[in-house]
Structure formats: structure tokens, C-alpha cells
């Protein structure tokens, strides 16, 4: 009697590719996905003059999944797009395994109209994520993209925040205040975070990436003696409120990551920066807003960064 007669293949070596495909199949059933796509692709790989039929499961790889999904979007009718959106939202990565990474996520960015928030919108779209940009001046966002939704709302109004959280996987909070506001009472960061934490709990959204700053929370102790006096004179009120913001997040049940950039600069993304997660390493320095955004987007599916605080400097 042969192995094949018993349904066995004991001689086959289990390779890493096979293990990967089996894991992917458990999370994203390929047959179910191709069932949605195939009716819109012709026998010779054409659908309305464009596109190609789905690849077989045996040829699938990480970039193939990304490339195929992106390429097929040009073939979709609105109904097919809605079907795939429903399919994607029903899938969740296994958070018990630190090896998992989200390929694509539905991301809510709060404070998205300028600064780090706007850069984060740009970076998240480039990474292939679906982005909902929440800001009081969301309509002023100049970016356009089929995966970008601009939502006008107030981060201090719970109804606005809860509505924006519908169908979201990850929240990135990037609030800021103007320079003149630094010299008066500052409550924006803590008040908005109270609203957000409660709204996320109500909606069942767990993942939060929050941008605060070097000098907030326990990083305050790492400010050099030379910098301490001018720092507190100018930024003291804002950072006292950011410290409350961090405490509220740490006391929550959310899967949070705190991002504490140093002195912010303009310019494009360089990718040349340090993410310091050990208090002994924390120090001030400069960093481009675009690099802060780059780091935030990279943490969307990075389970190793959950419940960690990072200081970012170049």
C-alpha cells in the first residue's frame, strides 16, 4: 500500500513557503476571495479590457497578494468593491502570534489636516491602507486618493469620534496646538483622549498609536538640565496636558503605542531616524514630521510595539 492510497505524503519536506501559505489560507481563504474576483475577469484575463485572472494559491506570495489586490481594483464594479470591503472587514489577524503583520488596514487619523497628521495620511495611503482623515478642516486636505475618506469632525465631540470609528481597525492620534496657545491653559490633549478612549471602547476598536512628544510622561526626566528651564517656560502647559494624555492611554485596556518625537522639522521622509524604547537611551534631538509619520504607519501592524513608548530623533 502506498502513502498516496492513505492520503499521506510523509516524504514531502514542509518548507517555509508552504507554512506561510497555510497560515495565509487560515486568515484569508483564497477560494473565497477568488470567487468574488473571477466573475469580473475574462477567460483570457480581461475584464472590461483590463486586469488579469486570479493567481492560483500555489503561486501566491506576500507581494503577490498586495499586487494582485491592488491590480484587481481597476476591474471592480461598485458592488464587487463593496463585497470585498465586507470580506476584508470580517478578517482579523491572530494577535497571539507576534509574527503576524496586517497587509492592509482601515486607519482613522485624528488631526489629519496638517503637520504630522497630514504626513501620516500620505504615508498610510502609500503603504496601501484605507484612510479616514478626521479634522475640523478635513475639506481643506489637498490630497486625493480612492482610498482616502475626508471626514469633518471635532475630536472633542464624542458623537463625531464614534461615527468616525465605524469599521476602523487602527487609530492614529496626531493632535497639536498653535504656538500662541502654548501660553494659556491647555486641555486639548487630555480632553480629546478621554473622548477617544471611551469611544474606542464603545466601538470595540483596540489599536491606538498616539503622538505626544519628548518631555511627556516619564520621558520628562530625560530632559537635560540645560534645556529644562526654557522647555518648561514655553512648552510646560502643553506637556503637562500631554502627560495626562499618556496616563489616560496607559490606564486604558487599549493596545497602545506612544510616539514621542523630538524637535520637529519640515522636509521629506528620510527613513534615517532612531526609535528609542529604553529610558536610558532617551534624549532630545530633531526629526522631520514626515519621518514621525513613517514610524507611525509602520506600527500599524507591528505587534511588538504594543504597550511601548518610543522617543524619535534623527
Tab-separated table of N, CA, C and O in Angstrom, residues 159-281:
chain	number	residue	atom	x	y	z
A	159	UNK	N	-19.778	62.141	19.651
A	159	UNK	CA	-20.584	61.650	18.532
A	159	UNK	C	-19.776	61.662	17.236
A	159	UNK	O	-19.873	60.725	16.434
A	160	UNK	N	-18.977	62.697	17.031
A	160	UNK	CA	-18.138	62.767	15.830
A	160	UNK	C	-17.096	61.649	15.820
A	160	UNK	O	-16.848	61.014	14.786
A	161	UNK	N	-16.494	61.412	16.977
A	161	UNK	CA	-15.430	60.406	17.063
A	161	UNK	C	-15.997	59.001	16.899
A	161	UNK	O	-15.439	58.172	16.175
A	162	UNK	N	-17.118	58.725	17.559
A	162	UNK	CA	-17.725	57.393	17.441
A	162	UNK	C	-18.139	57.108	16.001
A	162	UNK	O	-17.953	55.996	15.500
A	163	UNK	N	-18.693	58.102	15.334
A	163	UNK	CA	-19.088	57.904	13.935
A	163	UNK	C	-17.868	57.623	13.064
A	163	UNK	O	-17.909	56.769	12.168
A	164	UNK	N	-16.765	58.317	13.329
A	164	UNK	CA	-15.547	58.131	12.536
A	164	UNK	C	-14.903	56.777	12.789
A	164	UNK	O	-14.133	56.281	11.959
A	165	UNK	N	-15.183	56.146	13.923
A	165	UNK	CA	-14.588	54.860	14.282
A	165	UNK	C	-15.274	53.669	13.616
A	165	UNK	O	-14.761	52.550	13.685
A	166	UNK	N	-16.409	53.900	12.963
A	166	UNK	CA	-17.147	52.803	12.355
A	166	UNK	C	-16.290	52.045	11.342
A	166	UNK	O	-15.776	52.628	10.382
A	167	UNK	N	-16.089	50.742	11.561
A	167	UNK	CA	-15.350	49.900	10.619
A	167	UNK	C	-13.847	50.071	10.644
A	167	UNK	O	-13.147	49.554	9.775
A	168	UNK	N	-13.316	50.759	11.645
A	168	UNK	CA	-11.891	51.065	11.709
A	168	UNK	C	-11.124	49.976	12.461
A	168	UNK	O	-11.627	49.394	13.421
A	169	UNK	N	-9.896	49.689	12.006
A	169	UNK	CA	-9.015	48.731	12.681
A	169	UNK	C	-8.023	49.413	13.624
A	169	UNK	O	-7.681	48.870	14.665
A	170	UNK	N	-7.529	50.578	13.220
A	170	UNK	CA	-6.430	51.245	13.920
A	170	UNK	C	-6.710	52.744	13.971
A	170	UNK	O	-7.214	53.315	13.004
A	171	UNK	N	-6.353	53.375	15.107
A	171	UNK	CA	-6.461	54.828	15.237
A	171	UNK	C	-5.067	55.407	15.438
A	171	UNK	O	-4.280	54.896	16.243
A	172	UNK	N	-4.766	56.483	14.704
A	172	UNK	CA	-3.534	57.244	14.923
A	172	UNK	C	-3.947	58.658	15.314
A	172	UNK	O	-4.586	59.367	14.539
A	173	UNK	N	-3.608	59.046	16.541
A	173	UNK	CA	-3.978	60.362	17.065
A	173	UNK	C	-2.783	61.315	16.956
A	173	UNK	O	-1.720	61.052	17.515
A	174	UNK	N	-2.970	62.428	16.230
A	174	UNK	CA	-1.861	63.356	15.961
A	174	UNK	C	-2.318	64.789	16.211
A	174	UNK	O	-2.293	65.618	15.303
A	175	UNK	N	-2.700	65.086	17.434
A	175	UNK	CA	-3.225	66.410	17.754
A	175	UNK	C	-2.102	67.411	17.999
A	175	UNK	O	-0.987	67.042	18.402
A	176	UNK	N	-2.391	68.676	17.785
A	176	UNK	CA	-1.417	69.729	18.039
A	176	UNK	C	-2.117	71.035	18.358
A	176	UNK	O	-3.315	71.193	18.093
A	177	UNK	N	-1.375	71.974	18.935
A	177	UNK	CA	-1.900	73.305	19.217
A	177	UNK	C	-0.972	74.346	18.595
A	177	UNK	O	0.210	74.081	18.360
A	178	UNK	N	-1.508	75.521	18.338
A	178	UNK	CA	-0.723	76.599	17.768
A	178	UNK	C	0.235	77.194	18.786
A	178	UNK	O	0.064	77.030	20.002
A	179	UNK	N	1.246	77.909	18.290
A	179	UNK	CA	2.279	78.451	19.173
A	179	UNK	C	1.692	79.394	20.220
A	179	UNK	O	2.060	79.332	21.400
A	180	UNK	N	0.769	80.267	19.828
A	180	UNK	CA	0.211	81.220	20.787
A	180	UNK	C	-0.613	80.530	21.871
A	180	UNK	O	-0.742	81.048	22.982
A	181	UNK	N	-1.152	79.347	21.554
A	181	UNK	CA	-1.955	78.608	22.535
A	181	UNK	C	-1.096	77.989	23.638
A	181	UNK	O	-1.620	77.567	24.674
A	182	UNK	N	0.223	77.926	23.418
A	182	UNK	CA	1.114	77.333	24.417
A	182	UNK	C	1.175	78.154	25.697
A	182	UNK	O	1.555	77.636	26.750
A	183	UNK	N	0.794	79.435	25.634
A	183	UNK	CA	0.967	80.333	26.767
A	183	UNK	C	-0.317	80.519	27.572
A	183	UNK	O	-0.373	81.353	28.477
A	184	UNK	N	-1.329	79.759	27.238
A	184	UNK	CA	-2.566	79.750	28.007
A	184	UNK	C	-2.854	78.350	28.502
A	184	UNK	O	-2.068	77.417	28.277
A	185	UNK	N	-3.962	78.150	29.222
A	185	UNK	CA	-4.323	76.801	29.678
A	185	UNK	C	-4.488	75.848	28.490
A	185	UNK	O	-5.100	76.206	27.491
A	186	UNK	N	-3.929	74.663	28.602
A	186	UNK	CA	-4.020	73.660	27.534
A	186	UNK	C	-4.703	72.409	28.075
A	186	UNK	O	-4.230	71.816	29.050
A	187	UNK	N	-5.810	72.044	27.445
A	187	UNK	CA	-6.553	70.843	27.852
A	187	UNK	C	-6.928	69.961	26.655
A	187	UNK	O	-7.557	68.923	26.831
A	188	UNK	N	-6.536	70.383	25.463
A	188	UNK	CA	-6.950	69.663	24.254
A	188	UNK	C	-6.550	68.200	24.285
A	188	UNK	O	-7.357	67.311	23.982
A	189	UNK	N	-5.294	67.916	24.629
A	189	UNK	CA	-4.771	66.554	24.517
A	189	UNK	C	-5.494	65.592	25.468
A	189	UNK	O	-5.907	64.508	25.057
A	190	UNK	N	-5.652	65.987	26.706
A	190	UNK	CA	-6.310	65.106	27.675
A	190	UNK	C	-7.813	65.001	27.403
A	190	UNK	O	-8.391	63.910	27.475
A	191	UNK	N	-8.457	66.135	27.079
A	191	UNK	CA	-9.901	66.099	26.837
A	191	UNK	C	-10.228	65.237	25.615
A	191	UNK	O	-11.154	64.416	25.644
A	192	UNK	N	-9.465	65.413	24.544
A	192	UNK	CA	-9.715	64.626	23.328
A	192	UNK	C	-9.432	63.143	23.564
A	192	UNK	O	-10.117	62.277	23.003
A	193	UNK	N	-8.450	62.854	24.395
A	193	UNK	CA	-8.103	61.456	24.657
A	193	UNK	C	-9.155	60.782	25.528
A	193	UNK	O	-9.453	59.592	25.341
A	194	UNK	N	-9.731	61.505	26.470
A	194	UNK	CA	-10.850	60.941	27.247
A	194	UNK	C	-11.988	60.545	26.316
A	194	UNK	O	-12.578	59.461	26.455
A	195	UNK	N	-12.294	61.433	25.386
A	195	UNK	CA	-13.352	61.145	24.415
A	195	UNK	C	-12.979	59.929	23.572
A	195	UNK	O	-13.790	59.010	23.363
A	196	UNK	N	-11.743	59.888	23.085
A	196	UNK	CA	-11.314	58.820	22.187
A	196	UNK	C	-11.291	57.465	22.873
A	196	UNK	O	-11.772	56.469	22.313
A	197	UNK	N	-10.740	57.390	24.070
A	197	UNK	CA	-10.643	56.112	24.784
A	197	UNK	C	-12.040	55.537	25.029
A	197	UNK	O	-12.284	54.338	24.814
A	198	UNK	N	-12.973	56.378	25.449
A	198	UNK	CA	-14.338	55.909	25.685
A	198	UNK	C	-15.008	55.476	24.391
A	198	UNK	O	-15.697	54.450	24.337
A	199	UNK	N	-14.794	56.246	23.323
A	199	UNK	CA	-15.410	55.917	22.033
A	199	UNK	C	-14.839	54.626	21.458
A	199	UNK	O	-15.569	53.802	20.894
A	200	UNK	N	-13.525	54.417	21.590
A	200	UNK	CA	-12.914	53.186	21.091
A	200	UNK	C	-13.436	51.983	21.860
A	200	UNK	O	-13.684	50.923	21.273
A	201	UNK	N	-13.620	52.138	23.161
A	201	UNK	CA	-14.173	51.038	23.959
A	201	UNK	C	-15.593	50.716	23.507
A	201	UNK	O	-15.977	49.542	23.387
A	202	UNK	N	-16.370	51.756	23.237
A	202	UNK	CA	-17.757	51.546	22.806
A	202	UNK	C	-17.825	50.871	21.442
A	202	UNK	O	-18.721	50.062	21.181
A	203	UNK	N	-16.889	51.190	20.562
A	203	UNK	CA	-16.878	50.631	19.206
A	203	UNK	C	-16.087	49.321	19.103
A	203	UNK	O	-16.100	48.669	18.061
A	204	UNK	N	-15.382	48.962	20.163
A	204	UNK	CA	-14.608	47.724	20.127
A	204	UNK	C	-13.332	47.820	19.324
A	204	UNK	O	-12.821	46.806	18.840
A	205	UNK	N	-12.800	49.032	19.153
A	205	UNK	CA	-11.529	49.231	18.449
A	205	UNK	C	-10.411	49.238	19.478
A	205	UNK	O	-10.470	49.980	20.459
A	206	UNK	N	-9.370	48.453	19.258
A	206	UNK	CA	-8.344	48.265	20.288
A	206	UNK	C	-7.021	48.974	20.013
A	206	UNK	O	-6.330	49.382	20.936
A	207	UNK	N	-6.631	49.115	18.750
A	207	UNK	CA	-5.271	49.569	18.426
A	207	UNK	C	-5.200	51.089	18.335
A	207	UNK	O	-5.884	51.709	17.513
A	208	UNK	N	-4.340	51.686	19.155
A	208	UNK	CA	-4.144	53.137	19.167
A	208	UNK	C	-2.666	53.468	19.106
A	208	UNK	O	-1.866	52.968	19.898
A	209	UNK	N	-2.301	54.311	18.163
A	209	UNK	CA	-0.951	54.872	18.064
A	209	UNK	C	-1.092	56.368	18.297
A	209	UNK	O	-1.811	57.044	17.555
A	210	UNK	N	-0.460	56.871	19.340
A	210	UNK	CA	-0.656	58.263	19.740
A	210	UNK	C	0.661	59.022	19.719
A	210	UNK	O	1.648	58.595	20.324
A	211	UNK	N	0.664	60.166	19.046
A	211	UNK	CA	1.842	61.032	19.001
A	211	UNK	C	1.732	62.060	20.121
A	211	UNK	O	0.778	62.838	20.176
A	212	UNK	N	2.703	62.055	21.039
A	212	UNK	CA	2.759	63.060	22.106
A	212	UNK	C	4.021	63.904	21.887
A	212	UNK	O	4.023	64.784	21.058
A	213	UNK	N	5.107	63.602	22.593
A	213	UNK	CA	6.336	64.344	22.373
A	213	UNK	C	7.365	64.037	23.443
A	213	UNK	O	7.025	63.614	24.560
A	214	UNK	N	8.626	64.233	23.103
A	214	UNK	CA	9.695	64.061	24.090
A	214	UNK	C	9.513	65.119	25.181
A	214	UNK	O	9.424	66.313	24.891
A	215	UNK	N	9.460	64.644	26.421
A	215	UNK	CA	9.181	65.522	27.556
A	215	UNK	C	7.848	65.211	28.201
A	215	UNK	O	7.545	65.707	29.288
A	216	UNK	N	7.037	64.378	27.549
A	216	UNK	CA	5.762	63.957	28.116
A	216	UNK	C	5.957	62.699	28.954
A	216	UNK	O	6.831	61.874	28.675
A	217	UNK	N	5.134	62.550	29.988
A	217	UNK	CA	5.186	61.351	30.811
A	217	UNK	C	6.541	61.149	31.437
A	217	UNK	O	7.200	62.100	31.878
A	218	UNK	N	6.994	59.887	31.471
A	218	UNK	CA	8.264	59.588	32.133
A	218	UNK	C	9.480	60.009	31.321
A	218	UNK	O	10.603	59.950	31.823
A	219	UNK	N	9.290	60.465	30.079
A	219	UNK	CA	10.433	60.987	29.323
A	219	UNK	C	10.837	62.377	29.819
A	219	UNK	O	11.906	62.880	29.455
A	220	UNK	N	10.001	62.988	30.638
A	220	UNK	CA	10.315	64.301	31.207
A	220	UNK	C	11.636	64.274	31.966
A	220	UNK	O	12.411	65.236	31.956
A	221	UNK	N	11.911	63.153	32.627
A	221	UNK	CA	13.130	63.038	33.432
A	221	UNK	C	14.392	63.004	32.580
A	221	UNK	O	15.493	63.141	33.108
A	222	UNK	N	14.240	62.797	31.266
A	222	UNK	CA	15.404	62.708	30.384
A	222	UNK	C	15.773	64.042	29.746
A	222	UNK	O	16.736	64.111	28.982
A	223	UNK	N	15.008	65.097	30.045
A	223	UNK	CA	15.362	66.422	29.536
A	223	UNK	C	16.623	66.895	30.246
A	223	UNK	O	16.725	66.824	31.473
A	224	UNK	N	17.584	67.374	29.490
A	224	UNK	CA	18.844	67.810	30.090
A	224	UNK	C	18.624	69.046	30.958
A	224	UNK	O	17.671	69.813	30.762
A	225	UNK	N	19.509	69.258	31.910
A	225	UNK	CA	19.398	70.403	32.810
A	225	UNK	C	19.432	71.715	32.043
A	225	UNK	O	18.736	72.681	32.390
A	226	UNK	N	20.216	71.777	30.981
A	226	UNK	CA	20.346	72.989	30.183
A	226	UNK	C	19.043	73.327	29.465
A	226	UNK	O	18.693	74.499	29.301
A	227	UNK	N	18.307	72.297	29.032
A	227	UNK	CA	17.084	72.504	28.273
A	227	UNK	C	15.850	72.642	29.156
A	227	UNK	O	14.815	73.143	28.700
A	228	UNK	N	15.945	72.214	30.404
A	228	UNK	CA	14.752	72.097	31.244
A	228	UNK	C	14.028	73.429	31.447
A	228	UNK	O	12.800	73.506	31.306
A	229	UNK	N	14.753	74.491	31.782
A	229	UNK	CA	14.108	75.770	32.078
A	229	UNK	C	13.395	76.362	30.859
A	229	UNK	O	12.195	76.679	30.934
A	230	UNK	N	14.073	76.514	29.700
A	230	UNK	CA	13.342	77.048	28.533
A	230	UNK	C	12.220	76.117	28.067
A	230	UNK	O	11.183	76.594	27.585
A	231	UNK	N	12.409	74.813	28.205
A	231	UNK	CA	11.368	73.860	27.796
A	231	UNK	C	10.095	74.096	28.600
A	231	UNK	O	8.998	74.215	28.039
A	232	UNK	N	10.233	74.173	29.916
A	232	UNK	CA	9.053	74.349	30.758
A	232	UNK	C	8.438	75.725	30.579
A	232	UNK	O	7.214	75.891	30.672
A	233	UNK	N	9.268	76.743	30.317
A	233	UNK	CA	8.743	78.093	30.135
A	233	UNK	C	7.838	78.179	28.912
A	233	UNK	O	6.801	78.847	28.924
A	234	UNK	N	8.218	77.504	27.840
A	234	UNK	CA	7.461	77.580	26.588
A	234	UNK	C	6.443	76.450	26.464
A	234	UNK	O	5.274	76.677	26.126
A	235	UNK	N	6.866	75.230	26.727
A	235	UNK	CA	6.024	74.054	26.458
A	235	UNK	C	5.416	73.430	27.716
A	235	UNK	O	4.716	72.420	27.617
A	236	UNK	N	5.687	73.995	28.868
A	236	UNK	CA	5.282	73.368	30.124
A	236	UNK	C	3.810	73.032	30.213
A	236	UNK	O	3.436	71.919	30.607
A	237	UNK	N	2.925	73.983	29.855
A	237	UNK	CA	1.487	73.739	29.970
A	237	UNK	C	1.036	72.635	29.019
A	237	UNK	O	0.264	71.757	29.387
A	238	UNK	N	1.520	72.701	27.787
A	238	UNK	CA	1.119	71.695	26.803
A	238	UNK	C	1.592	70.304	27.195
A	238	UNK	O	0.846	69.327	27.089
A	239	UNK	N	2.824	70.232	27.690
A	239	UNK	CA	3.365	68.913	28.012
A	239	UNK	C	2.835	68.361	29.326
A	239	UNK	O	2.803	67.134	29.518
A	240	UNK	N	2.395	69.234	30.211
A	240	UNK	CA	1.688	68.745	31.398
A	240	UNK	C	0.394	68.063	30.968
A	240	UNK	O	0.015	67.006	31.498
A	241	UNK	N	-0.282	68.646	29.968
A	241	UNK	CA	-1.514	68.034	29.471
A	241	UNK	C	-1.219	66.770	28.665
A	241	UNK	O	-1.982	65.795	28.732
A	242	UNK	N	-0.110	66.762	27.922
A	242	UNK	CA	0.277	65.539	27.203
A	242	UNK	C	0.616	64.412	28.173
A	242	UNK	O	0.379	63.232	27.868
A	243	UNK	N	1.153	64.756	29.324
A	243	UNK	CA	1.446	63.737	30.335
A	243	UNK	C	0.156	63.115	30.858
A	243	UNK	O	0.080	61.899	31.084
A	244	UNK	N	-0.867	63.943	31.042
A	244	UNK	CA	-2.185	63.410	31.430
A	244	UNK	C	-2.730	62.535	30.313
A	244	UNK	O	-3.286	61.457	30.561
A	245	UNK	N	-2.557	62.986	29.078
A	245	UNK	CA	-2.980	62.205	27.908
A	245	UNK	C	-2.345	60.818	27.928
A	245	UNK	O	-3.031	59.801	27.739
A	246	UNK	N	-1.052	60.754	28.145
A	246	UNK	CA	-0.360	59.460	28.182
A	246	UNK	C	-0.867	58.592	29.323
A	246	UNK	O	-1.034	57.375	29.171
A	247	UNK	N	-1.111	59.203	30.482
A	247	UNK	CA	-1.601	58.424	31.622
A	247	UNK	C	-2.956	57.813	31.312
A	247	UNK	O	-3.213	56.635	31.632
A	248	UNK	N	-3.843	58.580	30.695
A	248	UNK	CA	-5.161	58.061	30.333
A	248	UNK	C	-5.045	56.867	29.392
A	248	UNK	O	-5.781	55.883	29.516
A	249	UNK	N	-4.122	56.953	28.445
A	249	UNK	CA	-3.930	55.859	27.491
A	249	UNK	C	-3.350	54.629	28.180
A	249	UNK	O	-3.812	53.506	27.968
A	250	UNK	N	-2.354	54.840	29.032
A	250	UNK	CA	-1.726	53.711	29.720
A	250	UNK	C	-2.686	53.013	30.676
A	250	UNK	O	-2.569	51.801	30.911
A	251	UNK	N	-3.624	53.754	31.234
A	251	UNK	CA	-4.595	53.168	32.165
A	251	UNK	C	-5.742	52.470	31.441
A	251	UNK	O	-6.546	51.782	32.072
A	252	UNK	N	-5.823	52.634	30.138
A	252	UNK	CA	-6.901	52.016	29.358
A	252	UNK	C	-6.570	50.560	29.050
A	252	UNK	O	-5.472	50.082	29.322
A	253	UNK	N	-7.525	49.879	28.440
A	253	UNK	CA	-7.321	48.491	28.004
A	253	UNK	C	-6.916	48.414	26.532
A	253	UNK	O	-6.903	47.333	25.949
A	254	UNK	N	-6.593	49.552	25.942
A	254	UNK	CA	-6.244	49.594	24.522
A	254	UNK	C	-4.864	48.999	24.258
A	254	UNK	O	-4.020	48.940	25.154
A	255	UNK	N	-4.647	48.591	23.026
A	255	UNK	CA	-3.323	48.148	22.571
A	255	UNK	C	-2.593	49.374	22.025
A	255	UNK	O	-2.624	49.666	20.831
A	256	UNK	N	-1.952	50.102	22.914
A	256	UNK	CA	-1.413	51.414	22.567
A	256	UNK	C	0.073	51.381	22.257
A	256	UNK	O	0.808	50.514	22.712
A	257	UNK	N	0.490	52.385	21.491
A	257	UNK	CA	1.897	52.709	21.279
A	257	UNK	C	2.014	54.226	21.384
A	257	UNK	O	1.256	54.954	20.739
A	258	UNK	N	2.953	54.699	22.208
A	258	UNK	CA	3.188	56.129	22.368
A	258	UNK	C	4.406	56.535	21.543
A	258	UNK	O	5.448	55.883	21.610
A	259	UNK	N	4.253	57.599	20.779
A	259	UNK	CA	5.315	58.083	19.897
A	259	UNK	C	5.692	59.489	20.356
A	259	UNK	O	4.862	60.403	20.322
A	260	UNK	N	6.952	59.663	20.772
A	260	UNK	CA	7.408	60.927	21.343
A	260	UNK	C	8.527	61.528	20.490
A	260	UNK	O	9.706	61.270	20.726
A	261	UNK	N	8.170	62.308	19.493
A	261	UNK	CA	9.217	62.916	18.666
A	261	UNK	C	9.932	64.036	19.405
A	261	UNK	O	9.378	64.662	20.314
A	262	UNK	N	11.167	64.296	18.978
A	262	UNK	CA	11.904	65.434	19.495
A	262	UNK	C	11.453	66.708	18.798
A	262	UNK	O	10.271	66.867	18.476
A	263	UNK	N	12.380	67.614	18.530
A	263	UNK	CA	12.061	68.893	17.879
A	263	UNK	C	11.707	68.634	16.414
A	263	UNK	O	12.495	68.039	15.673
A	264	UNK	N	10.528	69.086	16.022
A	264	UNK	CA	10.015	68.772	14.690
A	264	UNK	C	10.557	69.722	13.630
A	264	UNK	O	10.686	70.923	13.860
A	265	UNK	N	10.860	69.156	12.471
A	265	UNK	CA	11.330	69.947	11.336
A	265	UNK	C	10.501	69.597	10.109
A	265	UNK	O	9.748	68.624	10.093
A	266	UNK	N	10.643	70.398	9.067
A	266	UNK	CA	9.976	70.112	7.804
A	266	UNK	C	10.830	69.182	6.955
A	266	UNK	O	11.730	68.505	7.447
A	267	UNK	N	10.534	69.165	5.689
A	267	UNK	CA	11.307	68.311	4.784
A	267	UNK	C	10.653	66.970	4.559
A	267	UNK	O	9.696	66.592	5.236
A	268	UNK	N	11.188	66.245	3.599
A	268	UNK	CA	10.631	64.955	3.224
A	268	UNK	C	11.087	63.828	4.133
A	268	UNK	O	11.938	63.995	5.003
A	269	UNK	N	10.512	62.677	3.899
A	269	UNK	CA	10.842	61.474	4.664
A	269	UNK	C	12.253	61.012	4.306
A	269	UNK	O	12.607	60.883	3.140
A	270	UNK	N	13.061	60.738	5.325
A	270	UNK	CA	14.428	60.267	5.101
A	270	UNK	C	14.592	58.803	5.466
A	270	UNK	O	15.439	58.115	4.915
A	271	UNK	N	13.813	58.330	6.447
A	271	UNK	CA	13.977	56.971	6.944
A	271	UNK	C	15.192	56.807	7.837
A	271	UNK	O	15.425	55.735	8.387
A	272	UNK	N	15.949	57.886	8.024
A	272	UNK	CA	17.160	57.830	8.853
A	272	UNK	C	16.870	58.465	10.217
A	272	UNK	O	17.127	59.650	10.438
A	273	UNK	N	16.291	57.683	11.075
A	273	UNK	CA	15.973	58.166	12.420
A	273	UNK	C	16.083	57.005	13.400
A	273	UNK	O	16.127	55.833	13.005
A	274	UNK	N	16.118	57.343	14.668
A	274	UNK	CA	16.232	56.341	15.724
A	274	UNK	C	14.935	56.293	16.525
A	274	UNK	O	14.386	57.336	16.881
A	275	UNK	N	14.460	55.087	16.788
A	275	UNK	CA	13.295	54.872	17.643
A	275	UNK	C	13.802	54.257	18.950
A	275	UNK	O	14.169	53.086	18.997
A	276	UNK	N	13.848	55.060	19.995
A	276	UNK	CA	14.451	54.658	21.266
A	276	UNK	C	13.369	54.234	22.251
A	276	UNK	O	12.505	55.037	22.623
A	277	UNK	N	13.406	52.973	22.677
A	277	UNK	CA	12.374	52.485	23.588
A	277	UNK	C	12.890	52.201	25.001
A	277	UNK	O	12.127	51.758	25.851
A	278	UNK	N	14.169	52.485	25.243
A	278	UNK	CA	14.738	52.279	26.569
A	278	UNK	C	14.988	53.638	27.229
A	278	UNK	O	15.632	54.503	26.636
A	279	UNK	N	14.486	53.847	28.448
A	279	UNK	CA	14.676	55.142	29.114
A	279	UNK	C	16.123	55.598	29.172
A	279	UNK	O	16.394	56.804	29.099
A	280	UNK	N	17.056	54.660	29.281
A	280	UNK	CA	18.468	55.035	29.333
A	280	UNK	C	18.957	55.658	28.028
A	280	UNK	O	19.979	56.349	28.001
A	281	UNK	N	18.230	55.426	26.935
A	281	UNK	CA	18.607	55.951	25.618
A	281	UNK	C	17.929	57.279	25.298
A	281	UNK	O	18.341	57.979	24.376
